[in-house]
mmCIF file of C-alpha atoms in Angstrom:
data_model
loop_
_atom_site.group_PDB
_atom_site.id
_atom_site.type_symbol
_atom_site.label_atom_id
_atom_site.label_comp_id
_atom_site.label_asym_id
_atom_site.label_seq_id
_atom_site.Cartn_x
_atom_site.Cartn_y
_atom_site.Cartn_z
ATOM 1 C CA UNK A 1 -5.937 -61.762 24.086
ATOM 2 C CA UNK A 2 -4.584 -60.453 20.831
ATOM 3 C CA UNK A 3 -4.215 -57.103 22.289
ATOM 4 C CA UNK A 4 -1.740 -58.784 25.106
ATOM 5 C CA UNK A 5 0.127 -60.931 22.347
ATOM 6 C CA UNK A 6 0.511 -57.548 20.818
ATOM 7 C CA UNK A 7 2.260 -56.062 24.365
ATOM 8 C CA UNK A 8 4.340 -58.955 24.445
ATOM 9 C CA UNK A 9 5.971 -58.682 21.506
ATOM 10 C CA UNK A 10 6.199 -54.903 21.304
ATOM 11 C CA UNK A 11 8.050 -54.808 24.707
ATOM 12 C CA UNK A 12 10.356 -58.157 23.567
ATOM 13 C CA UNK A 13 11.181 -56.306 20.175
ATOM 14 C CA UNK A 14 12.380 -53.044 22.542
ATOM 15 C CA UNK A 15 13.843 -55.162 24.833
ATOM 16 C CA UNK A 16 16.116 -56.920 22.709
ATOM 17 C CA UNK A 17 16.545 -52.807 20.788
ATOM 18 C CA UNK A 18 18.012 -51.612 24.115
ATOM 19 C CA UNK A 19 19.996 -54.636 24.899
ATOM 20 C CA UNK A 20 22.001 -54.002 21.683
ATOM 21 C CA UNK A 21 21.960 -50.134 22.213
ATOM 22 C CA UNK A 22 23.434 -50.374 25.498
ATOM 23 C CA UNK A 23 25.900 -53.520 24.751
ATOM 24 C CA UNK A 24 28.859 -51.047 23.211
ATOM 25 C CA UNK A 25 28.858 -49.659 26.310
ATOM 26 C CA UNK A 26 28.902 -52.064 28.629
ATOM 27 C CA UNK A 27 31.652 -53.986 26.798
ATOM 28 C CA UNK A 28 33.880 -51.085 26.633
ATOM 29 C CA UNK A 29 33.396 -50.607 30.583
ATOM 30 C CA UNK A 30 34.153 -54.192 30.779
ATOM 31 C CA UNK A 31 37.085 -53.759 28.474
ATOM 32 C CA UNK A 32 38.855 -51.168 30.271
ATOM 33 C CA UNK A 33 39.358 -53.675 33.434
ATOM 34 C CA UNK A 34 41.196 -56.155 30.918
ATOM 35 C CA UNK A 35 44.595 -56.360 28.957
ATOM 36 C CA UNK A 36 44.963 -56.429 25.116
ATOM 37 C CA UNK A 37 45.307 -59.755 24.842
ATOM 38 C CA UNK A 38 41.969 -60.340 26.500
ATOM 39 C CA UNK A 39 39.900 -58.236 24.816
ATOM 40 C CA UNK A 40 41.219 -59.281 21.433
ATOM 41 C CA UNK A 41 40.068 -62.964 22.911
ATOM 42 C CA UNK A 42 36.524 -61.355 23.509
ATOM 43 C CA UNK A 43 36.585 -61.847 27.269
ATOM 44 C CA UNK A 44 33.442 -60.601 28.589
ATOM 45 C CA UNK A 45 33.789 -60.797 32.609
ATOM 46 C CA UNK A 46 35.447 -57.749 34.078
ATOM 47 C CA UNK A 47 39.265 -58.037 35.207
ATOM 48 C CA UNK A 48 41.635 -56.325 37.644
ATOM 49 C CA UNK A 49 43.501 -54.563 35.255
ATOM 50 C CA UNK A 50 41.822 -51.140 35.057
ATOM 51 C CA UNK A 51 44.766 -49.271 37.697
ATOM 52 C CA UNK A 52 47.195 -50.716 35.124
ATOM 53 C CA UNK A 53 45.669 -49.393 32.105
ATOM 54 C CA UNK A 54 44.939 -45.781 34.181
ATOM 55 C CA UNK A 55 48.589 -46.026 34.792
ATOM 56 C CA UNK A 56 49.705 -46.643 31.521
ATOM 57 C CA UNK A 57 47.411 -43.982 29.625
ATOM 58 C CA UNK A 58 48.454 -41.185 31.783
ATOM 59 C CA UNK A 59 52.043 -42.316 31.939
ATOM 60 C CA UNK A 60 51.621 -41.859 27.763
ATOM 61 C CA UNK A 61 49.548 -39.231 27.702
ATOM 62 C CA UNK A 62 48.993 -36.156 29.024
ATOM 63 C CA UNK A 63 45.036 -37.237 29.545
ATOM 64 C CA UNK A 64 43.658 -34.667 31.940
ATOM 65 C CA UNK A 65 45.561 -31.656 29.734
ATOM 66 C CA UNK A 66 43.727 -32.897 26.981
ATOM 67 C CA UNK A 67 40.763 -32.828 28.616
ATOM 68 C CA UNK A 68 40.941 -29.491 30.097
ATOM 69 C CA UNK A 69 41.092 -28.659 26.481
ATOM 70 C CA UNK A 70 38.460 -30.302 24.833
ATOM 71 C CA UNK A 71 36.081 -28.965 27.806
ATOM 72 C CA UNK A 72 37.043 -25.361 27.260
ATOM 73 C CA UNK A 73 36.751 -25.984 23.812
ATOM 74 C CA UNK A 74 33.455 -27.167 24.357
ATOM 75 C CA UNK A 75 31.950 -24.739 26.378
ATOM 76 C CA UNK A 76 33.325 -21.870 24.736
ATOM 77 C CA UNK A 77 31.849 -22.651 21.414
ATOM 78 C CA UNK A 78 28.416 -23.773 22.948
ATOM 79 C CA UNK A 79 28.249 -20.426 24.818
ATOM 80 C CA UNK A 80 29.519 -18.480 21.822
ATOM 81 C CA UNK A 81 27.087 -20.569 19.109
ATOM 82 C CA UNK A 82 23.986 -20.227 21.526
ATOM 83 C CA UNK A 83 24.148 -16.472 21.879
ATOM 84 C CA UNK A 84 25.120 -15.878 17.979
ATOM 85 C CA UNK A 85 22.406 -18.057 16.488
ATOM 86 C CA UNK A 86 19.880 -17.652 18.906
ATOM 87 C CA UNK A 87 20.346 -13.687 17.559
ATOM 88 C CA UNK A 88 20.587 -13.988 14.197
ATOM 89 C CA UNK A 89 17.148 -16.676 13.693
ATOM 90 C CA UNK A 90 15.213 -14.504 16.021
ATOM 91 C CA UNK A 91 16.550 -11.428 13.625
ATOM 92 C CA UNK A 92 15.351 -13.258 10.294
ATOM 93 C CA UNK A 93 12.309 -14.119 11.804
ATOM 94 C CA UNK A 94 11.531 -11.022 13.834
ATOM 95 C CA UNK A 95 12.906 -8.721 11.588
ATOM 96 C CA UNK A 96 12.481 -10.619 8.129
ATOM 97 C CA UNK A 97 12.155 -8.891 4.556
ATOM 98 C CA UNK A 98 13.058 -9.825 1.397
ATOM 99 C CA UNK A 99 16.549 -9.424 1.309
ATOM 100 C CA UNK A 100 17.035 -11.026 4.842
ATOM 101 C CA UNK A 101 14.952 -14.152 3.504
ATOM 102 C CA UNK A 102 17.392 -14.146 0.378
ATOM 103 C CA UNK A 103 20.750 -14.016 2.707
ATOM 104 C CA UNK A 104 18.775 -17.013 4.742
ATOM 105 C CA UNK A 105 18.518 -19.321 1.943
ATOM 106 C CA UNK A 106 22.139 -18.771 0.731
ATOM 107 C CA UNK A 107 22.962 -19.493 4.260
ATOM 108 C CA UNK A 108 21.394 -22.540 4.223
ATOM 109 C CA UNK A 109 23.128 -23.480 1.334
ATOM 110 C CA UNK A 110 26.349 -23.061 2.782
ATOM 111 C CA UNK A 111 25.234 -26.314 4.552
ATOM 112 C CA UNK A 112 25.854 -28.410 1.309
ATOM 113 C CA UNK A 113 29.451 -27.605 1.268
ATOM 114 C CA UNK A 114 31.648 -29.973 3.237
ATOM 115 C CA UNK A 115 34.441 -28.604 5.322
ATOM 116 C CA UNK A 116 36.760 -30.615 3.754
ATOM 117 C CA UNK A 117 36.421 -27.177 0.795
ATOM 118 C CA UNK A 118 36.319 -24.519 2.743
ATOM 119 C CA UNK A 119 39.708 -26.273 5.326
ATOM 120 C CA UNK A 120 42.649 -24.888 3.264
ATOM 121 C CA UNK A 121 41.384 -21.621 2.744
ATOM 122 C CA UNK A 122 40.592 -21.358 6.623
ATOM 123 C CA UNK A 123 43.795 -22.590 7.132
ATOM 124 C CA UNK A 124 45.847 -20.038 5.308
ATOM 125 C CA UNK A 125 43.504 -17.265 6.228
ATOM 126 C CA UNK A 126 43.710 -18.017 9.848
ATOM 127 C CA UNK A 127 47.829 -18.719 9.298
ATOM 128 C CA UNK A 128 47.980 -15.406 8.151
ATOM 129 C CA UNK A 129 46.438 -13.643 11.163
ATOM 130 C CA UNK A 130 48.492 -15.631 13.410
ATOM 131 C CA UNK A 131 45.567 -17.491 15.085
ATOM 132 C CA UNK A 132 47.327 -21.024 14.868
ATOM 133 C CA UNK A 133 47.276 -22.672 18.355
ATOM 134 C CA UNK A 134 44.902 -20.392 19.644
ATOM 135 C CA UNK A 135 41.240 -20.721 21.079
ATOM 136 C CA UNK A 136 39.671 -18.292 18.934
ATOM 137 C CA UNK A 137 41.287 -19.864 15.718
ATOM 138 C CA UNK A 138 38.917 -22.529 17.317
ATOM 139 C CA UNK A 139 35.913 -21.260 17.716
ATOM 140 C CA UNK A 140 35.664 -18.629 14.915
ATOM 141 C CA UNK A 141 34.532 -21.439 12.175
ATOM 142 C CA UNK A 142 32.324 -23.389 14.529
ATOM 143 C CA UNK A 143 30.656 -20.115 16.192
ATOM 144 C CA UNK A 144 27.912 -19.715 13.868
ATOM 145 C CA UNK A 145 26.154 -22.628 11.947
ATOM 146 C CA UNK A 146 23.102 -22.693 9.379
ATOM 147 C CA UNK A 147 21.546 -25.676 11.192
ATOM 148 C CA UNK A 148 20.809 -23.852 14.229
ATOM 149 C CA UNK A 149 20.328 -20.315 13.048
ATOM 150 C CA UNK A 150 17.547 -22.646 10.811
ATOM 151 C CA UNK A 151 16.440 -23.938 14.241
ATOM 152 C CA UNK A 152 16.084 -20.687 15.977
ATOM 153 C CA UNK A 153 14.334 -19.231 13.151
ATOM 154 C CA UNK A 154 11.760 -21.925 13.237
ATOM 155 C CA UNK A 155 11.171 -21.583 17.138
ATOM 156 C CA UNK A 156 11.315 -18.083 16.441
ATOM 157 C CA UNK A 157 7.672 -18.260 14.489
ATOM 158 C CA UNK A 158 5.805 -19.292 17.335
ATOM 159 C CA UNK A 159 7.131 -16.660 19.267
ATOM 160 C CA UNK A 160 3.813 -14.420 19.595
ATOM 161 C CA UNK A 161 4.415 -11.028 17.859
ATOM 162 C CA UNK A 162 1.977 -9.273 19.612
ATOM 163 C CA UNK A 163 4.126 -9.868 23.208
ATOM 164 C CA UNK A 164 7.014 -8.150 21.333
ATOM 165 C CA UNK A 165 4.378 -4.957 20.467
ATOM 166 C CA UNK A 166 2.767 -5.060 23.871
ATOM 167 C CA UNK A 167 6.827 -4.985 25.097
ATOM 168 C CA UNK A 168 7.896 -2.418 22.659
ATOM 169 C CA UNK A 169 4.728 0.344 24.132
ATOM 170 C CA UNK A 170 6.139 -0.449 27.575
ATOM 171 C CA UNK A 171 9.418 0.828 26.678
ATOM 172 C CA UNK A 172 11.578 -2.428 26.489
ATOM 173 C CA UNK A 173 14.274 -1.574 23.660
ATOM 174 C CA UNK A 174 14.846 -5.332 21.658
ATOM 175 C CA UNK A 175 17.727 -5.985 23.910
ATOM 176 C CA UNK A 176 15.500 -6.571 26.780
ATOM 177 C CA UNK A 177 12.448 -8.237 24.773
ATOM 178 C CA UNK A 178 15.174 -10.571 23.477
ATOM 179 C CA UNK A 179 16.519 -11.356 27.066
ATOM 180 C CA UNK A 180 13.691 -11.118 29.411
ATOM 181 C CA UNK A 181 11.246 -12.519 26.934
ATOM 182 C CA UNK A 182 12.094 -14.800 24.246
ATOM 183 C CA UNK A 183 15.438 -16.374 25.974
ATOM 184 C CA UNK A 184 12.842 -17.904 29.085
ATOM 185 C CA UNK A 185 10.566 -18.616 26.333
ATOM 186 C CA UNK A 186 12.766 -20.924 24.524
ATOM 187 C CA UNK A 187 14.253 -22.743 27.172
ATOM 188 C CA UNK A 188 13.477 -26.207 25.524
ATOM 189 C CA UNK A 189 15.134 -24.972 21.861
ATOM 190 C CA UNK A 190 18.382 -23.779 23.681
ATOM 191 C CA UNK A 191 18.530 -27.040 25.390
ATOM 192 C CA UNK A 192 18.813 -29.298 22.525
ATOM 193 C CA UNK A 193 20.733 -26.263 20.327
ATOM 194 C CA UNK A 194 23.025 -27.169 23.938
ATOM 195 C CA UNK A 195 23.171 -30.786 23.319
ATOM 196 C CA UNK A 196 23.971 -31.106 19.564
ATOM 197 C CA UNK A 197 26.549 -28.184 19.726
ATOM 198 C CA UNK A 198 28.381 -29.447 22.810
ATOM 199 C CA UNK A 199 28.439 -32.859 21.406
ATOM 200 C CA UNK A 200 29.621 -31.532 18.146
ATOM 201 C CA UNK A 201 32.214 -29.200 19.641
ATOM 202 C CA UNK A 202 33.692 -32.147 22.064
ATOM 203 C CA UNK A 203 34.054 -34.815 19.465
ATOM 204 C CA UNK A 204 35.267 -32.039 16.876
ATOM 205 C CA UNK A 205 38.803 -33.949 15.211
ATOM 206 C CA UNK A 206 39.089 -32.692 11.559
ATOM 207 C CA UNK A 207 39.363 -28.671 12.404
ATOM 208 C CA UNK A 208 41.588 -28.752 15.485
ATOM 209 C CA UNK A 209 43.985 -31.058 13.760
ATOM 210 C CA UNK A 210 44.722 -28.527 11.417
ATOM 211 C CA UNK A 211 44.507 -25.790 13.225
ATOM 212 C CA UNK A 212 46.233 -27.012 16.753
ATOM 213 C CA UNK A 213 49.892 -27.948 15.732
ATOM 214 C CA UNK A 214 51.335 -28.050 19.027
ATOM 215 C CA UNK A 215 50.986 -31.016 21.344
ATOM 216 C CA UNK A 216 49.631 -29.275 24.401
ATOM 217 C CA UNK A 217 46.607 -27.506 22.593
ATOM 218 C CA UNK A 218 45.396 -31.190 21.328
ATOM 219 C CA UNK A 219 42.058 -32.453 22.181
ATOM 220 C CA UNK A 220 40.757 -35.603 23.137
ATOM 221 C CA UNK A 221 39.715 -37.422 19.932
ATOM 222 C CA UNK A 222 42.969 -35.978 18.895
ATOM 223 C CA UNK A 223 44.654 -38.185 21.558
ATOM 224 C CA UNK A 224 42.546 -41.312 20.919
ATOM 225 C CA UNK A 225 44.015 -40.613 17.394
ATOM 226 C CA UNK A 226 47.204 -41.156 18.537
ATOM 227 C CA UNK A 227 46.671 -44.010 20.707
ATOM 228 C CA UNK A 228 45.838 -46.389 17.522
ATOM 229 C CA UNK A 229 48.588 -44.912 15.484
ATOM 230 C CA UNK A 230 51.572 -46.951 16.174
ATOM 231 C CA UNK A 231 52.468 -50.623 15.333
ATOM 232 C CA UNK A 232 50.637 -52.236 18.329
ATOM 233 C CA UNK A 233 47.885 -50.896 20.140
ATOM 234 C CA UNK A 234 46.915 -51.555 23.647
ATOM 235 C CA UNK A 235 43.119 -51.870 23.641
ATOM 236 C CA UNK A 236 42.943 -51.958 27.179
ATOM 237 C CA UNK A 237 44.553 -48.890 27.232
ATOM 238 C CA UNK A 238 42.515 -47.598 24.136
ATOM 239 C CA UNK A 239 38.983 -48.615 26.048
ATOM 240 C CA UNK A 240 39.739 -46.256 29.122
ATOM 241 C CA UNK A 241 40.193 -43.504 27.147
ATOM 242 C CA UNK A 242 37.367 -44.031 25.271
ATOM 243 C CA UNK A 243 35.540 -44.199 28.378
ATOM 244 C CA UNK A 244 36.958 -41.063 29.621
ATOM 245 C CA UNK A 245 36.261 -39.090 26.404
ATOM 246 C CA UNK A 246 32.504 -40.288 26.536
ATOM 247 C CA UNK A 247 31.572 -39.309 30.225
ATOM 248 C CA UNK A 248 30.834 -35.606 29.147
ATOM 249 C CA UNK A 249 28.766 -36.055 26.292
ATOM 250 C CA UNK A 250 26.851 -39.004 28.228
ATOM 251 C CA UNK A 251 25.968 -36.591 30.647
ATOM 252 C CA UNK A 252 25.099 -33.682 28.638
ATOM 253 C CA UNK A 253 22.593 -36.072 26.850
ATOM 254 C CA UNK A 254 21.496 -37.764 29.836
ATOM 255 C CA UNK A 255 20.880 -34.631 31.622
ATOM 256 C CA UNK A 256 18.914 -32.720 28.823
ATOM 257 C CA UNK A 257 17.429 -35.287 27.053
ATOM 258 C CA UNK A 258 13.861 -34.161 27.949
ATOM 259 C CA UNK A 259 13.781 -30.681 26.826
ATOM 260 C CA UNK A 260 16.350 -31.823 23.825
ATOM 261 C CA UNK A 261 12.943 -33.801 22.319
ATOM 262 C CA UNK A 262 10.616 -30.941 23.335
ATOM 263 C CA UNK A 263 13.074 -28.628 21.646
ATOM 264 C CA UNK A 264 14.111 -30.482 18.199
ATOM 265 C CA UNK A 265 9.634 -30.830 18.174
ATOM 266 C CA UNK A 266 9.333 -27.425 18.153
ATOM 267 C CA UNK A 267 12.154 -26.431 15.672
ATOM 268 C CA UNK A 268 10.379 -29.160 13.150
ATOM 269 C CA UNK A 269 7.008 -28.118 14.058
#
């Protein structure tokens, strides 16, 4: 008996925990079929005004350039990041001394500085080799990170060392080990290094602000930016692309949710 008052009031308590996780997002879909004036009222039944409020965010905006952007974006740097910090934690771990383990720790405590510090000196370095406006003015500071180099390294220990010896007298130079062997090994790891740096890279705002001066290189939180900027803002209007700029990361997360916990276990472990 206690044990099934116990069940009841676990699953109530989660219940309720998922209702309110899940109610943002249900009254923004709801939000995007309703005018301003509406949502500002807190209606809470859908409407019939979602064509209008397409209509009037692309007629404003140049939505699905901006997206194009923030995908390539995206995908670049999550390629890019994956293949550099997968390498360099499997070379501090793999390869470690003492002076590797000292240029580790001052990496990781690059990780206390905020960007904020290090923006106008990125700015002017990457002014002065012409890399305004450009995709690899993007990616260069967001290639490499000490979070997952840290996170590689730590998968990187229960990679078994004799493999990489057993390997190594078959002839496999560390290219290959690295590819054939520890990438399929750490599918789970790349997986959630996938989710947090696509996530990261989409909703990125500060960096390409500064660095993206022309209109037709902006990004989407750059454009939601805009949208609340002026003397009146059409929340109807606001909602939908809101919902727009959510889909991808949704679905990233949705998708690799179950190695992302298997992977972010293992890096802590």
């Amino acid at each position: 008996m206690i044990k099934k008052r116990e069940s009841f009031f676990t699953y109530t308590f989660l219940i309720l925990v998922s209702v309110l996780s899940i109610f943002p997002l249900v009254w923004m879909i709801i939000a995007t079929t309703n005018e301003s004036v509406d949502i500002v009222g807190g209606k809470m039944t859908l409407g019939t005004k979602f064509l209008e409020n397409y209509a009037n965010l692309t007629a404003e905006q140049d939505v699905w350039r901006f997206f194009g952007n923030s995908f390539k974006y995206a995908i670049l740097t999550t390629v890019l990041s994956l293949l550099v910090c997968s390498l360099a934690g499997y070379a501090f771990e793999i390869f470690h001394d003492k002076w590797k383990d000292l240029l580790f720790k001052i990496i990781l405590m690059t990780m206390m500085l905020p960007f904020v510090s290090l923006m106008v000196p990125l700015f002017q370095m990457f002014s002065k080799a012409n890399l305004l406006n450009s995709t690899l003015g993007f990616l260069l500071p967001s290639i490499s990170t000490p979070f997952l180099i840290m996170m590689f390294r730590q998968c990187a220990k229960s990679f078994p060392l004799e493999i990489i010896e057993a390997a190594r007298i078959d002839g496999l130079n560390e290219w290959q080990i690295f590819i054939k062997m520890f990438m399929p090994t750490m599918k789970s790891t790349y997986a959630a290094a996938t989710t947090i740096t696509f996530m990261n890279a989409w909703n990125n705002y500060l960096w390409p602000k500064v660095i993206m001066t022309k209109g037709n290189s902006q990004t989407m939180p750059m454009m939601l930016s805009s949208l609340t900027s002026g003397y009146v803002t059409d929340y109807g209007m606001l909602m939908l692309a809101v919902l727009i700029t959510t889909i991808p990361t949704a679905i990233v997360f949705f998708v690799l949710q179950k190695s992302f916990a298997e992977g972010i276990t293992g890096a802590v472990k």
